[in-house]
């Protein structure tokens, strides 16, 4: 009998982190939806994971492959210069801004192409060396866009899938990329190319026809005599985990403590993001400032809590944005706080996942206003924790999540007046209306969790 295919995941990072040092050092599973969804699948299928360890290593120092709790771990090592050229520069200063509507002007520097290409080739070779005939190799995200094509050259006997976690830009923006044809050829090396939304899938199809000579219908392109299936597979969260965590007595206690500490009767407006310019943190703060300026609600009625995880700090645009956000927070608090009633609480730190759930539970309103976002899991996580059906979600139209979470209060994040009005609407929404909306949102995240997402992608790949 032929062996069932194994799942080989190829992602920028491994699903485990090395903690501690010396003989007591060990590998522990990193959190996050992707890891939670794919690790059990990988384990069940005796699969493998190819990824970077997260620490730069000196040239030539390889970390040997090993097995961790039933999963083959194939570490990819990067030198400091490669972490810079491949990760900080090409991935995060070219692709990240370009694919997010060029919110910041992307930089195109030919010196970054070589490390991007070489690091992609290292991942591809690693994947090719662990895959068996007929295995399913699933490549993730914008760091590794050349990998599908490279694996196909090395191993035409495996099935190759690619999923992009961020948006794929409209053809007019994609056209800016000096390496546009190479990137498309890399992606078209896959059998299945998946996106968060139908709009991104369509953008890709147009670019592939225009710049790489792909032909045929939208969902089944023809490229160099092969069929490439293109589709949208909106990612989701580990809903059962969030529900179970929200129901824990400790979470309920923590949430009550948070509420007591902000002042019992004030409504808590919560915002949780990576500190990234795509997330619209500054415009959202300005909208809250406008709300206070209008005077219908004061710092006695409500408080905005912004939890922001530091991210990509070596990149100039991120440091600049951090300063701007901190200035706005200072300005709002200077103008509108009262003794014992701070208008904006700003925490620049990462929270443990359990703590985060307590904050979700404590909130009355969650405001998620990215200028552009592939999906946005925070919005779905908030919904999953609202076990009693309370809470209002204000959500940007430009987050992939808005395609599904249509009963949120949808806003244009650049329309500061509109966002302020949506916050006012959320603050004064009758409880029954809020519950009705939330019950529909909850049904969506319960039906469509991350396991359903992974299975639907893999089903396309097996076909
Ligand atoms: P991100 O841009 O990182 O992901 P998002 O989807 O919101 O954005 O995921 C962030 C994750 O980090 C969430 O799981 C959230 O709980 C966690 N997080 C945020 N702030 C935190 C804090 N202060 N402390 C602890 N945890 C925090 C990219 C794309 C998204 C896409 C995902 C998955 O940009 O559009 O949804 O990948 O495909």
Short mmCIF file of C-alpha atoms and ligand atoms in Angstrom, two decimals:
data_model
loop_
_atom_site.label_atom_id
_atom_site.label_comp_id
_atom_site.label_asym_id
_atom_site.label_seq_id
_atom_site.Cartn_x
_atom_site.Cartn_y
_atom_site.Cartn_z
CA UNK A 1 0.00 0.00 0.00
CA UNK A 2 1.40 3.48 -0.82
CA UNK A 3 2.34 5.55 2.22
CA UNK A 4 -0.07 8.43 3.01
CA UNK A 5 1.44 11.83 2.15
CA UNK A 6 3.09 13.73 4.99
CA UNK A 7 2.70 17.46 5.65
CA UNK A 8 5.85 19.55 5.40
CA UNK A 9 5.37 23.13 6.60
CA UNK A 10 7.82 25.75 5.37
CA UNK A 11 7.55 29.01 7.30
CA UNK A 12 9.86 31.87 8.24
CA UNK A 13 10.01 30.65 11.86
CA UNK A 14 10.04 27.22 13.48
CA UNK A 15 7.04 26.37 15.67
CA UNK A 16 9.35 26.09 18.69
CA UNK A 17 11.65 28.52 20.48
CA UNK A 18 14.83 27.78 22.35
CA UNK A 19 14.56 28.98 25.94
CA UNK A 20 17.29 29.08 28.55
CA UNK A 21 20.94 28.45 27.91
CA UNK A 22 23.60 25.83 28.54
CA UNK A 23 22.54 22.32 29.48
CA UNK A 24 19.15 23.49 30.81
CA UNK A 25 18.18 24.99 27.41
CA UNK A 26 15.11 23.40 25.84
CA UNK A 27 12.70 23.90 22.99
CA UNK A 28 9.16 25.02 23.76
CA UNK A 29 6.25 25.42 21.39
CA UNK A 30 5.62 29.04 20.42
CA UNK A 31 2.02 30.20 20.64
CA UNK A 32 -0.09 31.58 17.84
CA UNK A 33 -2.85 30.34 15.62
CA UNK A 34 -0.75 28.94 12.80
CA UNK A 35 1.35 26.84 15.15
CA UNK A 36 -1.69 25.63 17.09
CA UNK A 37 -3.42 24.58 13.89
CA UNK A 38 -0.56 23.00 12.01
CA UNK A 39 1.51 21.36 14.74
CA UNK A 40 -1.12 18.70 15.55
CA UNK A 41 -1.63 18.01 11.82
CA UNK A 42 2.10 17.72 11.28
CA UNK A 43 2.40 15.41 14.27
CA UNK A 44 -0.46 13.16 13.19
CA UNK A 45 1.10 12.76 9.77
CA UNK A 46 4.69 12.29 11.01
CA UNK A 47 5.45 15.50 9.15
CA UNK A 48 8.17 18.10 9.36
CA UNK A 49 8.61 21.83 9.78
CA UNK A 50 11.28 23.89 8.02
CA UNK A 51 12.02 27.31 9.52
CA UNK A 52 14.46 29.73 11.05
CA UNK A 53 15.45 29.36 14.71
CA UNK A 54 15.08 33.10 15.30
CA UNK A 55 18.71 33.76 16.21
CA UNK A 56 21.44 34.79 13.77
CA UNK A 57 24.27 32.27 13.60
CA UNK A 58 27.81 32.74 12.40
CA UNK A 59 28.50 31.55 8.87
CA UNK A 60 28.56 27.82 8.37
CA UNK A 61 27.18 27.03 11.86
CA UNK A 62 24.25 24.73 11.10
CA UNK A 63 21.73 23.48 13.65
CA UNK A 64 21.19 19.78 13.01
CA UNK A 65 17.72 18.48 12.17
CA UNK A 66 15.99 16.81 15.13
CA UNK A 67 12.62 15.49 16.17
CA UNK A 68 10.49 17.39 18.66
CA UNK A 69 7.43 15.61 20.03
CA UNK A 70 6.84 13.67 16.85
CA UNK A 71 7.61 16.45 14.36
CA UNK A 72 10.74 16.57 12.25
CA UNK A 73 12.41 19.93 12.82
CA UNK A 74 14.62 21.16 10.00
CA UNK A 75 16.24 24.40 11.18
CA UNK A 76 17.36 27.00 8.63
CA UNK A 77 20.23 29.17 9.81
CA UNK A 78 20.76 32.79 8.82
CA UNK A 79 23.79 34.98 9.32
CA UNK A 80 23.41 38.47 10.75
CA UNK A 81 23.84 39.99 7.30
CA UNK A 82 21.09 37.71 5.97
CA UNK A 83 18.72 38.56 8.81
CA UNK A 84 19.23 42.15 7.79
CA UNK A 85 19.03 41.85 3.98
CA UNK A 86 16.40 39.11 3.75
CA UNK A 87 14.24 39.88 6.78
CA UNK A 88 14.54 43.51 7.93
CA UNK A 89 15.11 45.01 4.50
CA UNK A 90 13.62 43.04 1.61
CA UNK A 91 10.76 41.41 3.52
CA UNK A 92 9.87 44.29 5.79
CA UNK A 93 10.87 47.39 3.84
CA UNK A 94 9.92 46.24 0.35
CA UNK A 95 7.18 43.59 0.44
CA UNK A 96 5.43 44.59 3.68
CA UNK A 97 4.70 48.21 2.71
CA UNK A 98 4.13 47.44 -0.99
CA UNK A 99 1.58 44.73 -0.22
CA UNK A 100 -0.20 46.97 2.30
CA UNK A 101 -1.27 49.56 -0.26
CA UNK A 102 2.12 51.32 -0.06
CA UNK A 103 1.02 52.98 3.21
CA UNK A 104 4.72 53.74 3.60
CA UNK A 105 6.76 54.11 0.45
CA UNK A 106 8.46 50.76 -0.18
CA UNK A 107 12.19 50.77 -0.79
CA UNK A 108 13.56 48.87 -3.76
CA UNK A 109 17.24 48.15 -3.31
CA UNK A 110 19.04 45.71 -5.57
CA UNK A 111 21.48 44.79 -2.79
CA UNK A 112 18.63 43.11 -0.91
CA UNK A 113 17.65 40.80 -3.77
CA UNK A 114 20.66 38.51 -3.39
CA UNK A 115 20.07 37.68 0.32
CA UNK A 116 16.33 37.29 -0.37
CA UNK A 117 17.05 34.88 -3.22
CA UNK A 118 19.71 32.93 -1.35
CA UNK A 119 17.76 32.57 1.85
CA UNK A 120 14.71 31.42 -0.16
CA UNK A 121 16.93 28.85 -1.86
CA UNK A 122 18.11 27.59 1.53
CA UNK A 123 14.52 27.03 2.68
CA UNK A 124 13.69 25.33 -0.64
CA UNK A 125 16.66 22.96 -0.40
CA UNK A 126 15.83 22.13 3.19
CA UNK A 127 12.22 21.35 2.22
CA UNK A 128 13.35 19.29 -0.77
CA UNK A 129 15.65 17.27 1.45
CA UNK A 130 12.96 16.27 3.95
CA UNK A 131 10.00 15.71 1.59
CA UNK A 132 9.14 12.24 0.35
CA UNK A 133 7.45 11.48 -2.97
CA UNK A 134 3.87 12.77 -3.01
CA UNK A 135 4.20 14.73 0.26
CA UNK A 136 2.31 18.00 0.74
CA UNK A 137 4.70 20.91 1.11
CA UNK A 138 2.95 24.02 2.43
CA UNK A 139 4.95 27.27 2.15
CA UNK A 140 3.91 30.37 4.11
CA UNK A 141 4.03 34.09 3.56
CA UNK A 142 5.81 36.96 1.89
CA UNK A 143 9.27 36.08 3.15
CA UNK A 144 9.30 32.92 1.03
CA UNK A 145 7.67 33.79 -2.29
CA UNK A 146 10.41 32.23 -4.41
CA UNK A 147 10.32 28.94 -2.53
CA UNK A 148 7.45 27.21 -4.41
CA UNK A 149 9.18 27.60 -7.79
CA UNK A 150 12.52 26.53 -6.34
CA UNK A 151 11.04 23.39 -4.75
CA UNK A 152 9.34 22.51 -8.03
CA UNK A 153 12.70 22.54 -9.80
CA UNK A 154 14.27 20.33 -7.15
CA UNK A 155 11.31 18.07 -6.45
CA UNK A 156 8.62 17.94 -9.16
CA UNK A 157 7.24 14.84 -7.40
CA UNK A 158 5.73 16.67 -4.40
CA UNK A 159 2.59 18.79 -4.10
CA UNK A 160 3.30 22.43 -3.31
CA UNK A 161 0.95 24.89 -1.65
CA UNK A 162 1.56 28.56 -0.85
CA UNK A 163 -0.46 30.77 1.49
CA UNK A 164 0.01 34.53 1.74
CA UNK A 165 -0.93 35.90 5.18
CA UNK A 166 -0.88 39.53 4.07
CA UNK A 167 -2.84 41.17 1.20
CA UNK A 168 -1.73 40.81 -2.41
CA UNK A 169 -1.71 44.34 -3.86
CA UNK A 170 -3.56 45.63 -6.91
CA UNK A 171 -1.74 45.21 -10.20
CA UNK A 172 -0.87 48.95 -10.42
CA UNK A 173 1.10 48.73 -7.17
CA UNK A 174 2.59 45.31 -7.78
CA UNK A 175 3.94 46.70 -11.06
CA UNK A 176 6.40 48.85 -9.05
CA UNK A 177 8.35 45.78 -7.99
CA UNK A 178 11.59 45.46 -10.01
CA UNK A 179 11.49 41.68 -9.44
CA UNK A 180 7.79 41.28 -10.20
CA UNK A 181 8.17 38.56 -12.81
CA UNK A 182 10.56 36.53 -10.66
CA UNK A 183 8.21 36.73 -7.69
CA UNK A 184 5.24 35.64 -9.80
CA UNK A 185 7.18 32.74 -11.27
CA UNK A 186 8.14 31.73 -7.74
CA UNK A 187 4.52 31.76 -6.57
CA UNK A 188 3.25 30.06 -9.73
CA UNK A 189 5.56 27.17 -8.91
CA UNK A 190 2.87 26.07 -6.43
CA UNK A 191 -0.09 23.81 -7.25
CA UNK A 192 -2.33 25.88 -4.97
CA UNK A 193 -1.82 29.58 -4.22
CA UNK A 194 -4.06 30.77 -1.39
CA UNK A 195 -4.99 34.24 -0.15
CA UNK A 196 -6.97 35.68 2.75
CA UNK A 197 -9.60 37.28 0.51
CA UNK A 198 -11.11 36.94 -2.92
CA UNK A 199 -9.88 40.47 -3.74
CA UNK A 200 -6.26 39.46 -3.10
CA UNK A 201 -6.69 36.30 -5.18
CA UNK A 202 -8.05 38.40 -8.05
CA UNK A 203 -5.16 40.87 -7.77
CA UNK A 204 -2.75 37.97 -8.04
CA UNK A 205 -4.52 36.49 -11.05
CA UNK A 206 -4.39 39.83 -12.87
CA UNK A 207 -0.69 40.29 -12.11
CA UNK A 208 0.10 36.70 -13.14
CA UNK A 209 -1.64 37.22 -16.49
CA UNK A 210 -0.09 40.62 -17.07
CA UNK A 211 3.51 40.02 -16.00
CA UNK A 212 4.12 36.26 -16.15
CA UNK A 213 2.01 35.16 -19.11
CA UNK A 214 -0.33 32.93 -17.06
CA UNK A 215 -3.59 32.14 -18.85
CA UNK A 216 -6.98 30.64 -18.22
CA UNK A 217 -9.81 31.16 -15.75
CA UNK A 218 -9.46 32.90 -12.39
CA UNK A 219 -9.46 29.90 -10.11
CA UNK A 220 -7.45 27.59 -12.36
CA UNK A 221 -4.60 29.39 -14.09
CA UNK A 222 -2.45 27.67 -16.63
CA UNK A 223 1.26 28.31 -16.34
CA UNK A 224 3.98 26.52 -18.29
CA UNK A 225 1.66 23.63 -19.08
CA UNK A 226 0.51 23.13 -15.48
CA UNK A 227 -2.66 24.04 -13.64
CA UNK A 228 -2.30 26.43 -10.71
CA UNK A 229 -5.33 26.64 -8.46
CA UNK A 230 -5.86 30.13 -6.99
CA UNK A 231 -8.32 30.63 -4.15
CA UNK A 232 -9.25 32.50 -0.98
CA UNK A 233 -8.88 30.69 2.35
CA UNK A 234 -9.60 33.18 5.16
CA UNK A 235 -7.52 32.22 8.18
CA UNK A 236 -9.10 31.97 11.62
CA UNK A 237 -8.25 31.28 15.26
CA UNK A 238 -8.27 28.36 17.65
CA UNK A 239 -11.81 29.20 18.77
CA UNK A 240 -12.22 26.30 21.23
CA UNK A 241 -9.03 27.37 23.04
CA UNK A 242 -10.20 31.01 23.35
CA UNK A 243 -13.64 29.93 24.55
CA UNK A 244 -12.22 27.56 27.13
CA UNK A 245 -9.72 30.15 28.34
CA UNK A 246 -12.41 32.82 28.60
CA UNK A 247 -14.49 30.48 30.79
CA UNK A 248 -11.65 29.82 33.28
CA UNK A 249 -12.32 31.12 36.78
CA UNK A 250 -8.92 32.79 36.80
CA UNK A 251 -9.75 34.73 33.62
CA UNK A 252 -13.07 35.89 35.06
CA UNK A 253 -11.26 37.08 38.21
CA UNK A 254 -8.55 38.83 36.21
CA UNK A 255 -11.15 40.58 34.04
CA UNK A 256 -13.01 41.78 37.14
CA UNK A 257 -9.75 43.14 38.57
CA UNK A 258 -9.03 45.06 35.36
CA UNK A 259 -12.52 46.59 35.45
CA UNK A 260 -12.23 47.55 39.10
CA UNK A 261 -8.91 49.20 38.47
CA UNK A 262 -10.11 51.37 35.60
CA UNK A 263 -13.12 52.50 37.66
CA UNK A 264 -16.30 50.44 37.84
CA UNK A 265 -18.72 52.43 35.70
CA UNK A 266 -16.46 53.51 32.91
CA UNK A 267 -16.72 51.74 29.59
CA UNK A 268 -13.51 50.11 28.46
CA UNK A 269 -12.53 50.59 24.82
CA UNK A 270 -9.77 48.09 24.07
CA UNK A 271 -7.25 48.08 21.22
CA UNK A 272 -4.61 45.35 20.79
CA UNK A 273 -2.09 45.39 17.98
CA UNK A 274 1.44 44.78 16.93
CA UNK A 275 3.09 48.21 16.88
CA UNK A 276 2.90 48.48 13.12
CA UNK A 277 2.02 51.40 10.85
CA UNK A 278 -0.54 49.27 9.01
CA UNK A 279 -2.62 48.91 12.17
CA UNK A 280 -3.88 52.52 12.20
CA UNK A 281 -3.06 53.09 15.88
CA UNK A 282 -2.40 56.80 15.47
CA UNK A 283 -5.55 57.58 13.48
CA UNK A 284 -7.65 55.60 15.98
CA UNK A 285 -6.18 57.63 18.86
CA UNK A 286 -7.02 60.80 16.99
CA UNK A 287 -10.57 59.55 16.58
CA UNK A 288 -10.80 59.00 20.35
CA UNK A 289 -9.41 62.49 20.88
CA UNK A 290 -12.14 63.86 18.63
CA UNK A 291 -14.75 61.91 20.58
CA UNK A 292 -13.60 63.55 23.81
CA UNK A 293 -13.47 66.93 22.11
CA UNK A 294 -17.08 66.56 21.01
CA UNK A 295 -17.95 66.26 24.70
CA UNK A 296 -20.80 63.75 24.62
CA UNK A 297 -18.52 61.32 26.48
CA UNK A 298 -15.74 62.26 28.88
CA UNK A 299 -12.92 60.41 30.65
CA UNK A 300 -15.45 59.76 33.43
CA UNK A 301 -17.57 57.70 31.02
CA UNK A 302 -14.92 55.79 29.13
CA UNK A 303 -11.27 54.90 28.84
CA UNK A 304 -9.27 53.73 25.86
CA UNK A 305 -6.68 51.07 26.52
CA UNK A 306 -4.09 50.50 23.82
CA UNK A 307 -1.92 47.40 24.18
CA UNK A 308 0.83 47.41 21.57
CA UNK A 309 3.48 44.73 21.16
CA UNK A 310 6.86 46.11 20.09
CA UNK A 311 7.69 44.97 16.60
CA UNK A 312 10.49 45.34 14.02
CA UNK A 313 12.17 48.13 15.96
CA UNK A 314 15.35 48.21 13.88
CA UNK A 315 13.26 49.45 10.93
CA UNK A 316 13.18 53.27 10.89
CA UNK A 317 9.47 53.65 10.10
CA UNK A 318 8.56 51.65 13.21
CA UNK A 319 10.66 53.74 15.58
CA UNK A 320 9.20 56.89 14.04
CA UNK A 321 5.64 55.65 14.42
CA UNK A 322 6.20 54.68 18.03
CA UNK A 323 7.29 58.24 18.83
CA UNK A 324 4.22 59.65 17.08
CA UNK A 325 1.84 57.38 18.98
CA UNK A 326 3.44 58.25 22.30
CA UNK A 327 3.07 61.96 21.51
CA UNK A 328 -0.63 61.60 20.74
CA UNK A 329 -1.23 59.60 23.94
CA UNK A 330 0.55 62.34 25.92
CA UNK A 331 -1.48 65.05 24.22
CA UNK A 332 -4.83 63.35 24.87
CA UNK A 333 -4.00 62.64 28.50
CA UNK A 334 -2.71 66.18 29.00
CA UNK A 335 -5.96 67.58 27.68
CA UNK A 336 -8.65 65.19 28.91
CA UNK A 337 -7.50 63.10 31.89
CA UNK A 338 -8.83 63.85 35.36
CA UNK A 339 -7.48 62.84 38.77
CA UNK A 340 -7.94 59.08 38.98
CA UNK A 341 -9.38 59.05 35.46
CA UNK A 342 -6.70 58.68 32.81
CA UNK A 343 -8.21 58.97 29.32
CA UNK A 344 -5.78 56.64 27.52
CA UNK A 345 -3.85 53.75 29.02
CA UNK A 346 -0.98 52.79 26.75
CA UNK A 347 0.98 49.59 27.29
CA UNK A 348 3.87 48.88 24.99
CA UNK A 349 4.41 45.22 25.75
CA UNK A 350 3.45 41.73 24.86
CA UNK A 351 0.87 40.04 27.06
CA UNK A 352 0.75 36.33 27.78
CA UNK A 353 -2.12 34.80 25.80
CA UNK A 354 -4.07 34.08 28.98
CA UNK A 355 -3.73 37.69 30.13
CA UNK A 356 -4.86 38.89 26.73
CA UNK A 357 -8.07 36.86 27.07
CA UNK A 358 -8.76 38.56 30.43
CA UNK A 359 -8.47 41.95 28.70
CA UNK A 360 -10.81 40.82 25.92
CA UNK A 361 -13.31 39.75 28.56
CA UNK A 362 -12.96 42.97 30.53
CA UNK A 363 -13.61 45.21 27.50
CA UNK A 364 -16.96 46.68 26.47
CA UNK A 365 -15.80 47.70 23.03
CA UNK A 366 -12.96 46.47 20.84
CA UNK A 367 -11.67 48.87 18.20
CA UNK A 368 -9.66 47.30 15.38
CA UNK A 369 -8.87 49.83 12.69
CA UNK A 370 -5.98 48.76 10.45
CA UNK A 371 -5.47 50.81 7.30
CA UNK A 372 -4.92 47.47 5.55
CA UNK A 373 -4.65 43.99 7.07
CA UNK A 374 -4.57 40.52 5.53
CA UNK A 375 -7.08 39.20 8.06
CA UNK A 376 -6.63 40.48 11.66
CA UNK A 377 -6.94 37.78 14.26
CA UNK A 378 -7.44 40.15 17.19
CA UNK A 379 -10.97 40.92 15.97
CA UNK A 380 -11.81 37.20 15.86
CA UNK A 381 -10.17 36.51 19.22
CA UNK A 382 -12.28 39.23 20.90
CA UNK A 383 -15.46 37.74 19.46
CA UNK A 384 -14.51 34.22 20.57
CA UNK A 385 -14.10 35.29 24.20
CA UNK A 386 -17.52 37.00 24.50
CA UNK A 387 -19.21 33.97 25.97
CA UNK A 388 -22.15 35.96 27.33
CA UNK A 389 -22.79 37.59 23.94
CA UNK A 390 -21.99 41.12 25.14
CA UNK A 391 -19.51 43.58 23.60
CA UNK A 392 -19.28 45.65 20.44
CA UNK A 393 -16.66 45.28 17.74
CA UNK A 394 -15.65 48.32 15.67
CA UNK A 395 -13.78 47.01 12.65
CA UNK A 396 -11.97 48.48 9.68
CA UNK A 397 -13.38 47.74 6.24
CA UNK A 398 -9.79 47.22 5.16
CA UNK A 399 -9.13 44.18 7.35
CA UNK A 400 -9.69 40.83 5.65
CA UNK A 401 -11.84 39.95 8.69
CA UNK A 402 -14.44 42.51 7.57
CA UNK A 403 -15.46 40.19 4.71
CA UNK A 404 -16.78 37.71 7.27
CA UNK A 405 -17.55 39.84 10.34
CA UNK A 406 -20.10 41.98 8.57
CA UNK A 407 -22.19 42.60 11.68
CA UNK A 408 -19.38 44.51 13.36
CA UNK A 409 -19.58 48.32 13.15
CA UNK A 410 -17.56 48.67 9.97
CA UNK A 411 -15.55 51.86 9.54
CA UNK A 412 -13.18 53.54 7.13
CA UNK A 413 -10.14 53.99 9.40
CA UNK A 414 -8.94 57.08 7.54
CA UNK A 415 -12.25 58.83 8.24
CA UNK A 416 -11.48 60.09 11.72
CA UNK A 417 -14.93 61.68 12.12
CA UNK A 418 -16.52 58.39 11.09
CA UNK A 419 -14.43 56.33 13.53
CA UNK A 420 -15.25 58.77 16.36
CA UNK A 421 -18.95 58.43 15.51
CA UNK A 422 -18.72 54.64 15.45
CA UNK A 423 -17.09 54.72 18.91
CA UNK A 424 -19.98 56.92 20.11
CA UNK A 425 -22.47 54.52 18.57
CA UNK A 426 -20.75 51.60 20.30
CA UNK A 427 -20.75 53.44 23.66
CA UNK A 428 -24.46 54.13 23.44
CA UNK A 429 -25.66 50.97 21.69
CA UNK A 430 -28.68 49.34 23.39
CA UNK A 431 -27.71 46.04 24.95
CA UNK A 432 -30.15 44.03 22.84
CA UNK A 433 -28.73 45.41 19.57
CA UNK A 434 -25.20 44.63 20.71
CA UNK A 435 -26.18 41.08 21.62
CA UNK A 436 -27.87 40.48 18.33
CA UNK A 437 -24.80 41.57 16.43
CA UNK A 438 -22.42 39.64 18.66
CA UNK A 439 -24.40 36.41 18.39
CA UNK A 440 -23.99 36.45 14.59
CA UNK A 441 -20.27 37.24 14.88
CA UNK A 442 -19.84 34.42 17.37
CA UNK A 443 -21.56 31.94 15.11
CA UNK A 444 -19.07 32.82 12.35
CA UNK A 445 -15.90 32.34 14.41
CA UNK A 446 -17.25 29.12 15.93
CA UNK A 447 -18.08 27.60 12.57
CA UNK A 448 -14.91 28.69 10.90
CA UNK A 449 -11.92 28.13 13.13
CA UNK A 450 -8.26 27.65 12.24
CA UNK A 451 -8.60 23.86 11.95
CA UNK A 452 -11.34 24.29 9.34
CA UNK A 453 -9.09 26.77 7.51
CA UNK A 454 -6.10 24.42 7.42
CA UNK A 455 -8.21 21.47 6.36
CA UNK A 456 -9.84 23.38 3.50
CA UNK A 457 -6.46 24.48 2.13
CA UNK A 458 -5.00 20.98 2.39
CA UNK A 459 -8.07 19.51 0.75
CA UNK A 460 -7.43 21.72 -2.30
CA UNK A 461 -3.80 20.65 -2.27
CA UNK A 462 -4.58 16.93 -2.14
CA UNK A 463 -6.87 17.14 -5.18
P1 LIG B 1 -0.25 40.20 12.32
O1 LIG B 1 0.01 41.41 11.50
O2 LIG B 1 0.73 39.90 13.37
O3 LIG B 1 -0.42 38.89 11.41
P2 LIG B 1 -2.91 39.69 13.65
O4 LIG B 1 -3.69 38.86 12.73
O5 LIG B 1 -3.75 40.69 14.36
O6 LIG B 1 -1.73 40.49 12.95
O7 LIG B 1 -2.21 38.77 14.69
C1 LIG B 1 -1.58 39.30 15.81
C2 LIG B 1 -1.48 38.22 16.89
O8 LIG B 1 -0.66 38.74 17.92
C3 LIG B 1 -2.83 37.90 17.51
O9 LIG B 1 -2.96 36.53 17.69
C4 LIG B 1 -2.81 38.64 18.85
O10 LIG B 1 -3.45 37.95 19.88
C5 LIG B 1 -1.33 38.73 19.15
N1 LIG B 1 -1.08 40.00 19.88
C6 LIG B 1 -1.32 41.24 19.46
N2 LIG B 1 -0.99 42.13 20.41
C7 LIG B 1 -0.54 41.43 21.46
C8 LIG B 1 -0.01 41.78 22.75
N3 LIG B 1 0.12 43.04 23.18
N4 LIG B 1 0.38 40.77 23.55
C9 LIG B 1 0.28 39.49 23.14
N5 LIG B 1 -0.20 39.11 21.95
C10 LIG B 1 -0.59 40.06 21.11
C11 LIG B 1 -0.36 38.59 10.01
C12 LIG B 1 -1.23 39.43 9.09
C13 LIG B 1 -2.67 39.37 9.55
C14 LIG B 1 -3.13 37.92 9.61
C15 LIG B 1 -2.16 37.07 10.37
C16 LIG B 1 -2.50 35.59 10.26
O11 LIG B 1 -0.77 40.77 9.07
O12 LIG B 1 -3.51 40.12 8.70
O13 LIG B 1 -4.41 37.87 10.25
O14 LIG B 1 -0.84 37.24 9.90
O15 LIG B 1 -2.62 35.19 8.93
#
